[in-house]
Amino acid sequence: MNAAPMLNPFALFFASIFTSNILLANFLGMCSFISISKDMKSSNGLGLAVTVVLTITTALNWVILNYVLIPLNVEYLRYIVFIIAIAAVVQMLEMIIDRVSTTLYMNLGIFLPLITVNCAILGVSLFMEIRNYTFLQSVIYGLGSGLGWWLAIMALSAIRKKTDKAPVPAGLKGPGITVITIGFMAMAFIGFSGMLAVQ
Amino acid sequence: MSDAKAILKENLWSNNPIFMQVLGICSALAVTNLLVNTMIMTIGVVFVMAMTNLTVALIKGFMPRKVRMMVQTLIIAFYVIIVDLLLRAYLPDISRALGPYVGLIITNCIIMGRAEAFAQSNPPLISMWDGATSGFGYMAVLLTIAFFRELLGFGTLFGIQVLPDAFVPWTIMVTAPSAFFFLGIIIWIGKTIMNREGAAA
């Protein structure tokens, strides 16, 4: 995991959507995933918001890491710096969207505060750092992971529409059956891993 | 003292962060394929949680309400950096295996949740106790998952071979889906017992 992977950008893009899906293979972004996936419309909005924020923050954190933290030799501060950068990006996006379009704000804006505490955002930045990605790879990895998350939450909320009406045991209702459904989805996504991997 | 006992019971069982609140599973499931990693990771979480709750309870009087989320995040990040540096210095192998998941303790919703829900309105020592016990509740569930995953996936416990060589390890236990299945089953068992208790009472 320490060596820089010599993946071509195209392979990295698809690997981060399917085989190394940030949610199903790395378990990131689960909290909001389980609570929001009850409703398909919200899932769509949150998925879009996560994709936008992930792409921007991964690129921004790459620049901060390589041009500020490493030259100053203060890499151990990266957790604090990354989380502040993420919070700042989210805050700014919220203000910009509010100015530009009210409908977009209604669809997207309400999900933005949720995103600061979404583990996927910080997780992708940390993976980017551990795997020594280049700038281009970081952007692609951020975008691909966001799309993968979006795909996973849409699929899950569609499945949940059915399982909500299914006669499952009382103790398994709600989060229990949802987690097991995610397990089956994870198995399906692992099926792609013979094609390419990014570890 | 009965207060402390009530909190212990609540955080370990009836209000367990994982199977009752379904929080903080993000950074957790990935480390449960080996017991040793799970142990180290959850000890880190217990430490961060107890110290965060203590700190938040101590300084809540000076914290402007508007920026308290940011302040709490920074407090959590501060303790996570301590854990990370300690792991790097003394347990470099495990630190490498845990990878980004140590840093992800910052976004573990349980910690922020306890700081918000408990430490903001209670005195320091009892808050610290609340943080630690929530951490133990989290630890108990994760160790249970890790126990089965390592046993069936590698035939070992804490790295020591316990199943005979004739046992064929289940590859799926090493991969992601098994963590979801076990978590689902644990939530199921927990909720069923809870429902029974509720019906009996």
mmCIF file of C-alpha atoms in Angstrom:
data_model
loop_
_atom_site.group_PDB
_atom_site.id
_atom_site.type_symbol
_atom_site.label_atom_id
_atom_site.label_comp_id
_atom_site.label_asym_id
_atom_site.label_seq_id
_atom_site.Cartn_x
_atom_site.Cartn_y
_atom_site.Cartn_z
ATOM 1 C CA MET A 1 0.000 0.000 0.000
ATOM 2 C CA ASN A 2 3.003 2.283 0.389
ATOM 3 C CA ALA A 3 4.295 2.172 -3.145
ATOM 4 C CA ALA A 4 2.778 4.593 -5.615
ATOM 5 C CA PRO A 5 0.412 2.600 -7.804
ATOM 6 C CA MET A 6 1.163 3.018 -11.468
ATOM 7 C CA LEU A 7 -2.446 2.868 -12.527
ATOM 8 C CA ASN A 8 -3.631 4.578 -15.615
ATOM 9 C CA PRO A 9 -6.321 7.157 -14.806
ATOM 10 C CA PHE A 10 -9.047 5.289 -16.644
ATOM 11 C CA ALA A 11 -8.501 2.097 -14.641
ATOM 12 C CA LEU A 12 -8.338 4.064 -11.412
ATOM 13 C CA PHE A 13 -11.645 5.757 -12.228
ATOM 14 C CA PHE A 14 -13.511 2.496 -12.690
ATOM 15 C CA ALA A 15 -11.731 0.754 -9.853
ATOM 16 C CA SER A 16 -12.799 3.465 -7.436
ATOM 17 C CA ILE A 17 -16.415 3.206 -8.584
ATOM 18 C CA PHE A 18 -16.730 -0.578 -8.589
ATOM 19 C CA THR A 19 -14.025 -2.809 -7.159
ATOM 20 C CA SER A 20 -12.806 -0.456 -4.446
ATOM 21 C CA ASN A 21 -16.139 1.182 -3.798
ATOM 22 C CA ILE A 22 -15.519 3.530 -0.919
ATOM 23 C CA LEU A 23 -18.626 2.356 0.869
ATOM 24 C CA LEU A 24 -18.812 -1.352 0.144
ATOM 25 C CA ALA A 25 -15.123 -2.218 0.257
ATOM 26 C CA ASN A 26 -13.833 0.367 2.702
ATOM 27 C CA PHE A 27 -16.923 0.889 4.850
ATOM 28 C CA LEU A 28 -16.755 4.670 4.666
ATOM 29 C CA GLY A 29 -19.735 6.977 4.911
ATOM 30 C CA MET A 30 -21.983 4.440 6.572
ATOM 31 C CA CYS A 31 -23.733 6.659 9.117
ATOM 32 C CA SER A 32 -25.532 8.953 6.727
ATOM 33 C CA PHE A 33 -25.813 6.075 4.259
ATOM 34 C CA ILE A 34 -28.076 4.038 6.531
ATOM 35 C CA SER A 35 -30.220 6.910 7.753
ATOM 36 C CA ILE A 36 -30.701 8.715 4.425
ATOM 37 C CA SER A 37 -31.233 5.672 2.201
ATOM 38 C CA LYS A 38 -34.825 5.403 3.490
ATOM 39 C CA ASP A 39 -35.826 7.940 0.896
ATOM 40 C CA MET A 40 -34.802 7.854 -2.747
ATOM 41 C CA LYS A 41 -35.031 11.566 -3.421
ATOM 42 C CA SER A 42 -32.825 12.471 -0.481
ATOM 43 C CA SER A 43 -30.395 9.728 -1.474
ATOM 44 C CA ASN A 44 -30.034 11.283 -4.890
ATOM 45 C CA GLY A 45 -29.391 14.735 -3.429
ATOM 46 C CA LEU A 46 -26.878 13.493 -0.901
ATOM 47 C CA GLY A 47 -25.116 11.385 -3.521
ATOM 48 C CA LEU A 48 -24.678 14.399 -5.770
ATOM 49 C CA ALA A 49 -23.466 16.542 -2.868
ATOM 50 C CA VAL A 50 -20.954 13.904 -1.763
ATOM 51 C CA THR A 51 -19.596 13.582 -5.300
ATOM 52 C CA VAL A 52 -19.103 17.332 -5.683
ATOM 53 C CA VAL A 53 -17.514 17.783 -2.249
ATOM 54 C CA LEU A 54 -15.280 14.718 -2.584
ATOM 55 C CA THR A 55 -13.824 15.873 -5.887
ATOM 56 C CA ILE A 56 -13.083 19.358 -4.601
ATOM 57 C CA THR A 57 -11.728 18.398 -1.190
ATOM 58 C CA THR A 58 -9.481 15.620 -2.457
ATOM 59 C CA ALA A 59 -7.865 17.997 -4.927
ATOM 60 C CA LEU A 60 -7.594 20.770 -2.340
ATOM 61 C CA ASN A 61 -6.135 18.491 0.312
ATOM 62 C CA TRP A 62 -3.587 17.183 -2.190
ATOM 63 C CA VAL A 63 -2.399 20.735 -2.823
ATOM 64 C CA ILE A 64 -2.305 21.526 0.895
ATOM 65 C CA LEU A 65 -0.448 18.313 1.686
ATOM 66 C CA ASN A 66 2.196 18.639 -1.010
ATOM 67 C CA TYR A 67 2.760 22.383 -0.992
ATOM 68 C CA VAL A 68 2.219 23.288 2.660
ATOM 69 C CA LEU A 69 2.440 20.367 5.071
ATOM 70 C CA ILE A 70 5.313 18.408 3.545
ATOM 71 C CA PRO A 71 7.624 21.431 2.902
ATOM 72 C CA LEU A 72 7.005 22.659 6.458
ATOM 73 C CA ASN A 73 7.518 19.142 7.808
ATOM 74 C CA VAL A 74 4.296 19.170 9.814
ATOM 75 C CA GLU A 75 2.571 16.164 8.264
ATOM 76 C CA TYR A 76 1.329 15.004 11.640
ATOM 77 C CA LEU A 77 -1.078 17.955 11.603
ATOM 78 C CA ARG A 78 -2.819 16.568 8.536
ATOM 79 C CA TYR A 79 -5.921 15.294 10.343
ATOM 80 C CA ILE A 80 -6.722 18.712 11.748
ATOM 81 C CA VAL A 81 -5.849 20.527 8.514
ATOM 82 C CA PHE A 82 -7.862 18.124 6.335
ATOM 83 C CA ILE A 83 -10.967 18.353 8.468
ATOM 84 C CA ILE A 84 -10.788 22.152 8.570
ATOM 85 C CA ALA A 85 -10.331 22.266 4.788
ATOM 86 C CA ILE A 86 -13.356 20.009 4.351
ATOM 87 C CA ALA A 87 -15.495 22.108 6.688
ATOM 88 C CA ALA A 88 -14.424 25.276 4.862
ATOM 89 C CA VAL A 89 -15.218 23.848 1.416
ATOM 90 C CA VAL A 90 -18.628 22.691 2.576
ATOM 91 C CA GLN A 91 -19.389 26.082 4.104
ATOM 92 C CA MET A 92 -18.329 27.921 0.960
ATOM 93 C CA LEU A 93 -20.271 25.624 -1.335
ATOM 94 C CA GLU A 94 -23.340 26.207 0.766
ATOM 95 C CA MET A 95 -23.009 29.978 0.427
ATOM 96 C CA ILE A 96 -22.297 29.827 -3.321
ATOM 97 C CA ILE A 97 -25.213 27.515 -4.042
ATOM 98 C CA ASP A 98 -27.503 29.680 -1.949
ATOM 99 C CA ARG A 99 -26.558 32.692 -4.088
ATOM 100 C CA VAL A 100 -26.674 30.992 -7.463
ATOM 101 C CA SER A 101 -29.877 29.020 -7.398
ATOM 102 C CA THR A 102 -32.678 28.533 -4.892
ATOM 103 C CA THR A 103 -33.898 25.284 -6.404
ATOM 104 C CA LEU A 104 -30.412 23.807 -6.309
ATOM 105 C CA TYR A 105 -30.099 24.970 -2.722
ATOM 106 C CA MET A 106 -33.345 23.271 -1.802
ATOM 107 C CA ASN A 107 -32.174 20.050 -3.447
ATOM 108 C CA LEU A 108 -28.549 20.056 -2.434
ATOM 109 C CA GLY A 109 -27.973 22.637 0.268
ATOM 110 C CA ILE A 110 -29.768 20.882 3.076
ATOM 111 C CA PHE A 111 -27.407 17.914 2.767
ATOM 112 C CA LEU A 112 -24.214 19.903 2.913
ATOM 113 C CA PRO A 113 -23.901 20.202 6.718
ATOM 114 C CA LEU A 114 -24.265 16.413 6.936
ATOM 115 C CA ILE A 115 -21.244 16.004 4.735
ATOM 116 C CA THR A 116 -18.630 17.481 7.049
ATOM 117 C CA VAL A 117 -19.058 14.505 9.338
ATOM 118 C CA ASN A 118 -19.252 11.977 6.506
ATOM 119 C CA CYS A 119 -16.309 9.637 6.990
ATOM 120 C CA ALA A 120 -15.996 9.045 3.255
ATOM 121 C CA ILE A 121 -14.752 12.589 2.639
ATOM 122 C CA LEU A 122 -11.937 12.447 5.174
ATOM 123 C CA GLY A 123 -11.272 8.807 4.297
ATOM 124 C CA VAL A 124 -10.640 9.515 0.625
ATOM 125 C CA SER A 125 -8.206 12.298 1.528
ATOM 126 C CA LEU A 126 -6.349 9.948 3.855
ATOM 127 C CA PHE A 127 -6.225 7.153 1.256
ATOM 128 C CA MET A 128 -4.946 9.682 -1.250
ATOM 129 C CA GLU A 129 -2.130 10.540 1.156
ATOM 130 C CA ILE A 130 -1.243 6.936 2.060
ATOM 131 C CA ARG A 131 -1.163 5.798 -1.570
ATOM 132 C CA ASN A 132 0.942 8.765 -2.721
ATOM 133 C CA TYR A 133 -1.342 9.697 -5.591
ATOM 134 C CA THR A 134 -0.391 12.367 -8.083
ATOM 135 C CA PHE A 135 -2.676 15.373 -8.503
ATOM 136 C CA LEU A 136 -4.481 13.908 -11.510
ATOM 137 C CA GLN A 137 -4.930 10.567 -9.757
ATOM 138 C CA SER A 138 -6.302 12.327 -6.670
ATOM 139 C CA VAL A 139 -8.949 14.198 -8.646
ATOM 140 C CA ILE A 140 -9.984 11.056 -10.487
ATOM 141 C CA TYR A 141 -10.003 9.007 -7.311
ATOM 142 C CA GLY A 142 -12.146 11.624 -5.551
ATOM 143 C CA LEU A 143 -14.616 11.815 -8.437
ATOM 144 C CA GLY A 144 -14.769 8.039 -8.875
ATOM 145 C CA SER A 145 -15.298 7.415 -5.174
ATOM 146 C CA GLY A 146 -18.078 9.983 -5.088
ATOM 147 C CA LEU A 147 -19.830 8.389 -8.056
ATOM 148 C CA GLY A 148 -19.405 4.972 -6.471
ATOM 149 C CA TRP A 149 -20.985 6.205 -3.249
ATOM 150 C CA TRP A 150 -23.826 7.781 -5.190
ATOM 151 C CA LEU A 151 -24.443 4.545 -7.110
ATOM 152 C CA ALA A 152 -24.423 2.505 -3.897
ATOM 153 C CA ILE A 153 -26.868 4.740 -2.033
ATOM 154 C CA MET A 154 -29.287 4.854 -4.990
ATOM 155 C CA ALA A 155 -29.200 1.085 -5.326
ATOM 156 C CA LEU A 156 -29.719 0.576 -1.616
ATOM 157 C CA SER A 157 -32.617 2.985 -1.328
ATOM 158 C CA ALA A 158 -34.319 1.241 -4.248
ATOM 159 C CA ILE A 159 -33.894 -2.115 -2.509
ATOM 160 C CA ARG A 160 -35.090 -0.680 0.804
ATOM 161 C CA LYS A 161 -38.357 0.355 -0.805
ATOM 162 C CA LYS A 162 -39.053 -3.359 -1.224
ATOM 163 C CA THR A 163 -37.620 -4.640 2.059
ATOM 164 C CA ASP A 164 -39.670 -2.106 4.023
ATOM 165 C CA LYS A 165 -42.793 -3.960 2.940
ATOM 166 C CA ALA A 166 -41.315 -7.448 3.277
ATOM 167 C CA PRO A 167 -42.301 -9.565 6.304
ATOM 168 C CA VAL A 168 -38.955 -9.661 8.138
ATOM 169 C CA PRO A 169 -38.665 -10.676 11.840
ATOM 170 C CA ALA A 170 -39.376 -7.781 14.199
ATOM 171 C CA GLY A 171 -35.831 -7.623 15.564
ATOM 172 C CA LEU A 172 -34.389 -7.432 12.077
ATOM 173 C CA LYS A 173 -36.582 -4.546 10.871
ATOM 174 C CA GLY A 174 -34.901 -1.250 10.025
ATOM 175 C CA PRO A 175 -31.129 -1.153 10.452
ATOM 176 C CA GLY A 176 -30.674 -4.928 10.763
ATOM 177 C CA ILE A 177 -32.036 -5.910 7.374
ATOM 178 C CA THR A 178 -30.448 -2.833 5.807
ATOM 179 C CA VAL A 179 -26.980 -3.841 6.956
ATOM 180 C CA ILE A 180 -27.471 -7.370 5.655
ATOM 181 C CA THR A 181 -28.695 -5.978 2.320
ATOM 182 C CA ILE A 182 -25.517 -3.893 2.135
ATOM 183 C CA GLY A 183 -23.595 -7.133 2.685
ATOM 184 C CA PHE A 184 -25.189 -8.685 -0.387
ATOM 185 C CA MET A 185 -24.470 -5.555 -2.408
ATOM 186 C CA ALA A 186 -20.855 -5.704 -1.288
ATOM 187 C CA MET A 187 -20.659 -9.291 -2.544
ATOM 188 C CA ALA A 188 -22.026 -8.232 -5.906
ATOM 189 C CA PHE A 189 -19.494 -5.433 -6.218
ATOM 190 C CA ILE A 190 -16.650 -7.776 -5.277
ATOM 191 C CA GLY A 191 -17.582 -9.690 -8.404
ATOM 192 C CA PHE A 192 -15.892 -6.944 -10.409
ATOM 193 C CA SER A 193 -12.599 -7.344 -8.619
ATOM 194 C CA GLY A 194 -11.217 -9.882 -11.068
ATOM 195 C CA MET A 195 -11.132 -7.080 -13.639
ATOM 196 C CA LEU A 196 -9.076 -4.491 -11.807
ATOM 197 C CA ALA A 197 -8.035 -3.629 -8.297
ATOM 198 C CA VAL A 198 -6.627 -0.587 -6.576
ATOM 199 C CA GLN A 199 -5.037 -1.612 -3.307
ATOM 200 C CA MET B 1 -22.160 5.794 42.580
ATOM 201 C CA SER B 2 -25.458 4.312 41.403
ATOM 202 C CA ASP B 3 -25.355 6.951 38.699
ATOM 203 C CA ALA B 4 -22.108 5.547 37.346
ATOM 204 C CA LYS B 5 -23.552 2.044 37.366
ATOM 205 C CA ALA B 6 -26.663 3.124 35.492
ATOM 206 C CA ILE B 7 -24.504 4.797 32.861
ATOM 207 C CA LEU B 8 -22.389 1.672 32.494
ATOM 208 C CA LYS B 9 -25.420 -0.521 31.933
ATOM 209 C CA GLU B 10 -27.001 1.938 29.554
ATOM 210 C CA ASN B 11 -23.909 2.392 27.410
ATOM 211 C CA LEU B 12 -22.983 -1.268 27.313
ATOM 212 C CA TRP B 13 -26.442 -2.587 26.619
ATOM 213 C CA SER B 14 -29.695 -0.672 26.396
ATOM 214 C CA ASN B 15 -28.186 2.309 24.594
ATOM 215 C CA ASN B 16 -25.257 0.535 22.946
ATOM 216 C CA PRO B 17 -23.790 2.859 20.305
ATOM 217 C CA ILE B 18 -23.649 0.147 17.654
ATOM 218 C CA PHE B 19 -26.715 -2.019 17.789
ATOM 219 C CA MET B 20 -29.158 0.441 19.286
ATOM 220 C CA GLN B 21 -28.044 3.681 17.674
ATOM 221 C CA VAL B 22 -26.251 2.229 14.615
ATOM 222 C CA LEU B 23 -23.596 4.907 14.829
ATOM 223 C CA GLY B 24 -19.883 4.968 14.161
ATOM 224 C CA ILE B 25 -19.717 1.824 12.118
ATOM 225 C CA CYS B 26 -17.868 3.589 9.336
ATOM 226 C CA SER B 27 -14.367 3.363 10.691
ATOM 227 C CA ALA B 28 -15.084 0.184 12.567
ATOM 228 C CA LEU B 29 -15.992 -2.647 10.242
ATOM 229 C CA ALA B 30 -12.828 -2.499 8.217
ATOM 230 C CA VAL B 31 -10.604 -3.412 11.145
ATOM 231 C CA THR B 32 -12.604 -6.382 12.401
ATOM 232 C CA ASN B 33 -10.932 -9.105 10.338
ATOM 233 C CA LEU B 34 -8.187 -9.558 12.951
ATOM 234 C CA LEU B 35 -8.693 -9.488 16.714
ATOM 235 C CA VAL B 36 -5.399 -7.732 17.456
ATOM 236 C CA ASN B 37 -6.160 -4.837 15.118
ATOM 237 C CA THR B 38 -9.664 -4.520 16.531
ATOM 238 C CA MET B 39 -8.349 -4.470 20.075
ATOM 239 C CA ILE B 40 -5.830 -1.697 19.369
ATOM 240 C CA MET B 41 -8.331 0.318 17.361
ATOM 241 C CA THR B 42 -11.038 0.156 20.027
ATOM 242 C CA ILE B 43 -8.604 0.994 22.831
ATOM 243 C CA GLY B 44 -7.782 4.094 20.793
ATOM 244 C CA VAL B 45 -11.476 4.905 20.491
ATOM 245 C CA VAL B 46 -12.061 4.456 24.239
ATOM 246 C CA PHE B 47 -9.163 6.789 24.993
ATOM 247 C CA VAL B 48 -10.254 9.453 22.512
ATOM 248 C CA MET B 49 -13.843 9.285 23.693
ATOM 249 C CA ALA B 50 -13.086 9.512 27.403
ATOM 250 C CA MET B 51 -10.635 12.380 26.946
ATOM 251 C CA THR B 52 -12.894 14.273 24.542
ATOM 252 C CA ASN B 53 -15.825 14.041 26.920
ATOM 253 C CA LEU B 54 -13.632 15.161 29.821
ATOM 254 C CA THR B 55 -12.261 18.115 27.865
ATOM 255 C CA VAL B 56 -15.616 19.191 26.519
ATOM 256 C CA ALA B 57 -17.159 19.011 29.991
ATOM 257 C CA LEU B 58 -14.291 21.064 31.437
ATOM 258 C CA ILE B 59 -14.365 23.891 28.921
ATOM 259 C CA LYS B 60 -18.064 23.985 28.064
ATOM 260 C CA GLY B 61 -18.428 27.203 30.080
ATOM 261 C CA PHE B 62 -16.000 29.073 27.797
ATOM 262 C CA MET B 63 -17.157 27.610 24.522
ATOM 263 C CA PRO B 64 -19.330 29.925 22.422
ATOM 264 C CA ARG B 65 -22.362 27.860 21.397
ATOM 265 C CA LYS B 66 -22.132 28.815 17.747
ATOM 266 C CA VAL B 67 -18.717 27.318 17.121
ATOM 267 C CA ARG B 68 -19.002 24.360 19.481
ATOM 268 C CA MET B 69 -19.148 21.757 16.707
ATOM 269 C CA MET B 70 -15.891 23.013 15.265
ATOM 270 C CA VAL B 71 -14.271 23.174 18.703
ATOM 271 C CA GLN B 72 -15.358 19.626 19.493
ATOM 272 C CA THR B 73 -14.027 18.373 16.177
ATOM 273 C CA LEU B 74 -10.670 19.990 16.910
ATOM 274 C CA ILE B 75 -10.557 18.461 20.398
ATOM 275 C CA ILE B 76 -11.262 15.027 18.902
ATOM 276 C CA ALA B 77 -8.638 15.555 16.192
ATOM 277 C CA PHE B 78 -6.112 16.556 18.856
ATOM 278 C CA TYR B 79 -6.523 13.269 20.748
ATOM 279 C CA VAL B 80 -6.600 11.226 17.546
ATOM 280 C CA ILE B 81 -3.237 12.707 16.555
ATOM 281 C CA ILE B 82 -1.849 11.599 19.935
ATOM 282 C CA VAL B 83 -3.123 8.057 19.343
ATOM 283 C CA ASP B 84 -1.738 8.063 15.811
ATOM 284 C CA LEU B 85 1.725 9.225 16.880
ATOM 285 C CA LEU B 86 1.850 6.661 19.700
ATOM 286 C CA LEU B 87 0.892 3.853 17.308
ATOM 287 C CA ARG B 88 3.473 4.945 14.770
ATOM 288 C CA ALA B 89 6.171 5.021 17.415
ATOM 289 C CA TYR B 90 5.441 1.791 19.282
ATOM 290 C CA LEU B 91 3.338 -0.417 17.001
ATOM 291 C CA PRO B 92 4.378 0.496 13.446
ATOM 292 C CA ASP B 93 3.042 -2.756 11.942
ATOM 293 C CA ILE B 94 -0.423 -2.319 13.350
ATOM 294 C CA SER B 95 -0.367 1.364 12.476
ATOM 295 C CA ARG B 96 0.287 0.393 8.862
ATOM 296 C CA ALA B 97 -2.442 -2.249 8.893
ATOM 297 C CA LEU B 98 -5.003 0.173 10.281
ATOM 298 C CA GLY B 99 -4.011 2.711 7.648
ATOM 299 C CA PRO B 100 -6.400 5.639 7.390
ATOM 300 C CA TYR B 101 -8.863 4.184 9.868
ATOM 301 C CA VAL B 102 -7.074 5.673 12.880
ATOM 302 C CA GLY B 103 -7.537 9.131 11.395
ATOM 303 C CA LEU B 104 -11.138 8.293 10.711
ATOM 304 C CA ILE B 105 -11.832 8.089 14.444
ATOM 305 C CA ILE B 106 -12.303 11.862 14.037
ATOM 306 C CA THR B 107 -15.434 11.364 11.999
ATOM 307 C CA ASN B 108 -16.742 8.579 14.223
ATOM 308 C CA CYS B 109 -20.230 9.835 14.942
ATOM 309 C CA ILE B 110 -20.376 8.232 18.394
ATOM 310 C CA ILE B 111 -17.714 10.520 19.817
ATOM 311 C CA MET B 112 -19.355 13.710 18.621
ATOM 312 C CA GLY B 113 -22.720 12.294 19.672
ATOM 313 C CA ARG B 114 -21.645 11.634 23.250
ATOM 314 C CA ALA B 115 -19.897 14.996 23.515
ATOM 315 C CA GLU B 116 -23.079 16.723 22.331
ATOM 316 C CA ALA B 117 -25.575 14.649 24.254
ATOM 317 C CA PHE B 118 -23.760 14.078 27.536
ATOM 318 C CA ALA B 119 -20.626 16.152 28.124
ATOM 319 C CA GLN B 120 -22.350 19.433 27.228
ATOM 320 C CA SER B 121 -24.666 19.145 30.220
ATOM 321 C CA ASN B 122 -22.801 17.112 32.855
ATOM 322 C CA PRO B 123 -19.786 17.530 35.205
ATOM 323 C CA PRO B 124 -16.331 16.423 33.973
ATOM 324 C CA LEU B 125 -15.686 13.144 35.795
ATOM 325 C CA ILE B 126 -19.027 11.533 35.056
ATOM 326 C CA SER B 127 -18.682 12.678 31.419
ATOM 327 C CA MET B 128 -15.333 10.959 31.183
ATOM 328 C CA TRP B 129 -16.932 7.801 32.575
ATOM 329 C CA ASP B 130 -19.746 8.088 30.059
ATOM 330 C CA GLY B 131 -17.239 8.395 27.210
ATOM 331 C CA ALA B 132 -15.221 5.417 28.400
ATOM 332 C CA THR B 133 -18.263 3.170 28.846
ATOM 333 C CA SER B 134 -19.667 4.079 25.429
ATOM 334 C CA GLY B 135 -16.275 3.097 24.097
ATOM 335 C CA PHE B 136 -16.514 -0.234 25.906
ATOM 336 C CA GLY B 137 -19.936 -0.886 24.418
ATOM 337 C CA TYR B 138 -18.433 -0.244 20.997
ATOM 338 C CA MET B 139 -15.443 -2.435 21.824
ATOM 339 C CA ALA B 140 -17.633 -5.357 22.936
ATOM 340 C CA VAL B 141 -19.551 -5.462 19.651
ATOM 341 C CA LEU B 142 -16.471 -5.085 17.478
ATOM 342 C CA LEU B 143 -14.563 -7.775 19.349
ATOM 343 C CA THR B 144 -17.492 -10.149 18.907
ATOM 344 C CA ILE B 145 -17.502 -9.549 15.156
ATOM 345 C CA ALA B 146 -13.720 -9.845 14.972
ATOM 346 C CA PHE B 147 -13.761 -13.079 16.986
ATOM 347 C CA PHE B 148 -15.940 -14.850 14.432
ATOM 348 C CA ARG B 149 -14.294 -13.291 11.410
ATOM 349 C CA GLU B 150 -10.784 -14.236 12.465
ATOM 350 C CA LEU B 151 -11.825 -17.703 13.651
ATOM 351 C CA LEU B 152 -13.613 -18.594 10.422
ATOM 352 C CA GLY B 153 -11.457 -16.574 8.051
ATOM 353 C CA PHE B 154 -8.000 -17.603 9.255
ATOM 354 C CA GLY B 155 -8.637 -20.359 11.826
ATOM 355 C CA THR B 156 -6.765 -18.283 14.404
ATOM 356 C CA LEU B 157 -7.498 -16.160 17.488
ATOM 357 C CA PHE B 158 -5.142 -13.264 18.245
ATOM 358 C CA GLY B 159 -2.858 -14.799 15.616
ATOM 359 C CA ILE B 160 -2.681 -18.193 17.350
ATOM 360 C CA GLN B 161 -3.856 -21.239 15.418
ATOM 361 C CA VAL B 162 -6.879 -22.753 17.176
ATOM 362 C CA LEU B 163 -8.672 -24.722 14.486
ATOM 363 C CA PRO B 164 -7.050 -27.882 13.062
ATOM 364 C CA ASP B 165 -5.316 -27.725 9.690
ATOM 365 C CA ALA B 166 -8.134 -29.751 8.172
ATOM 366 C CA PHE B 167 -10.358 -26.690 8.523
ATOM 367 C CA VAL B 168 -10.616 -24.790 5.273
ATOM 368 C CA PRO B 169 -10.729 -21.024 5.967
ATOM 369 C CA TRP B 170 -13.758 -19.237 4.602
ATOM 370 C CA THR B 171 -12.413 -16.631 2.224
ATOM 371 C CA ILE B 172 -15.555 -14.541 2.507
ATOM 372 C CA MET B 173 -14.827 -13.891 6.193
ATOM 373 C CA VAL B 174 -11.744 -11.918 5.196
ATOM 374 C CA THR B 175 -13.615 -9.724 2.737
ATOM 375 C CA ALA B 176 -16.028 -6.872 3.315
ATOM 376 C CA PRO B 177 -19.470 -8.559 3.047
ATOM 377 C CA SER B 178 -18.988 -10.781 6.105
ATOM 378 C CA ALA B 179 -18.578 -7.716 8.317
ATOM 379 C CA PHE B 180 -21.968 -6.474 7.165
ATOM 380 C CA PHE B 181 -23.583 -9.870 7.710
ATOM 381 C CA PHE B 182 -22.232 -10.177 11.232
ATOM 382 C CA LEU B 183 -23.211 -6.641 12.118
ATOM 383 C CA GLY B 184 -26.709 -7.339 10.817
ATOM 384 C CA ILE B 185 -26.954 -10.520 12.876
ATOM 385 C CA ILE B 186 -25.730 -8.762 16.022
ATOM 386 C CA ILE B 187 -28.252 -5.967 15.552
ATOM 387 C CA TRP B 188 -30.917 -8.616 15.039
ATOM 388 C CA ILE B 189 -30.032 -10.530 18.237
ATOM 389 C CA GLY B 190 -29.720 -7.338 20.278
ATOM 390 C CA LYS B 191 -33.046 -5.952 19.110
ATOM 391 C CA THR B 192 -34.889 -9.237 19.574
ATOM 392 C CA ILE B 193 -33.738 -9.542 23.199
ATOM 393 C CA MET B 194 -34.564 -5.885 23.718
ATOM 394 C CA ASN B 195 -38.066 -6.393 22.307
ATOM 395 C CA ARG B 196 -38.612 -9.377 24.634
ATOM 396 C CA GLU B 197 -37.521 -7.320 27.636
ATOM 397 C CA GLY B 198 -39.794 -4.521 26.545
ATOM 398 C CA ALA B 199 -42.738 -6.906 26.168
ATOM 399 C CA ALA B 200 -42.099 -8.508 29.577
ATOM 400 C CA ALA B 201 -41.833 -5.190 31.399
#
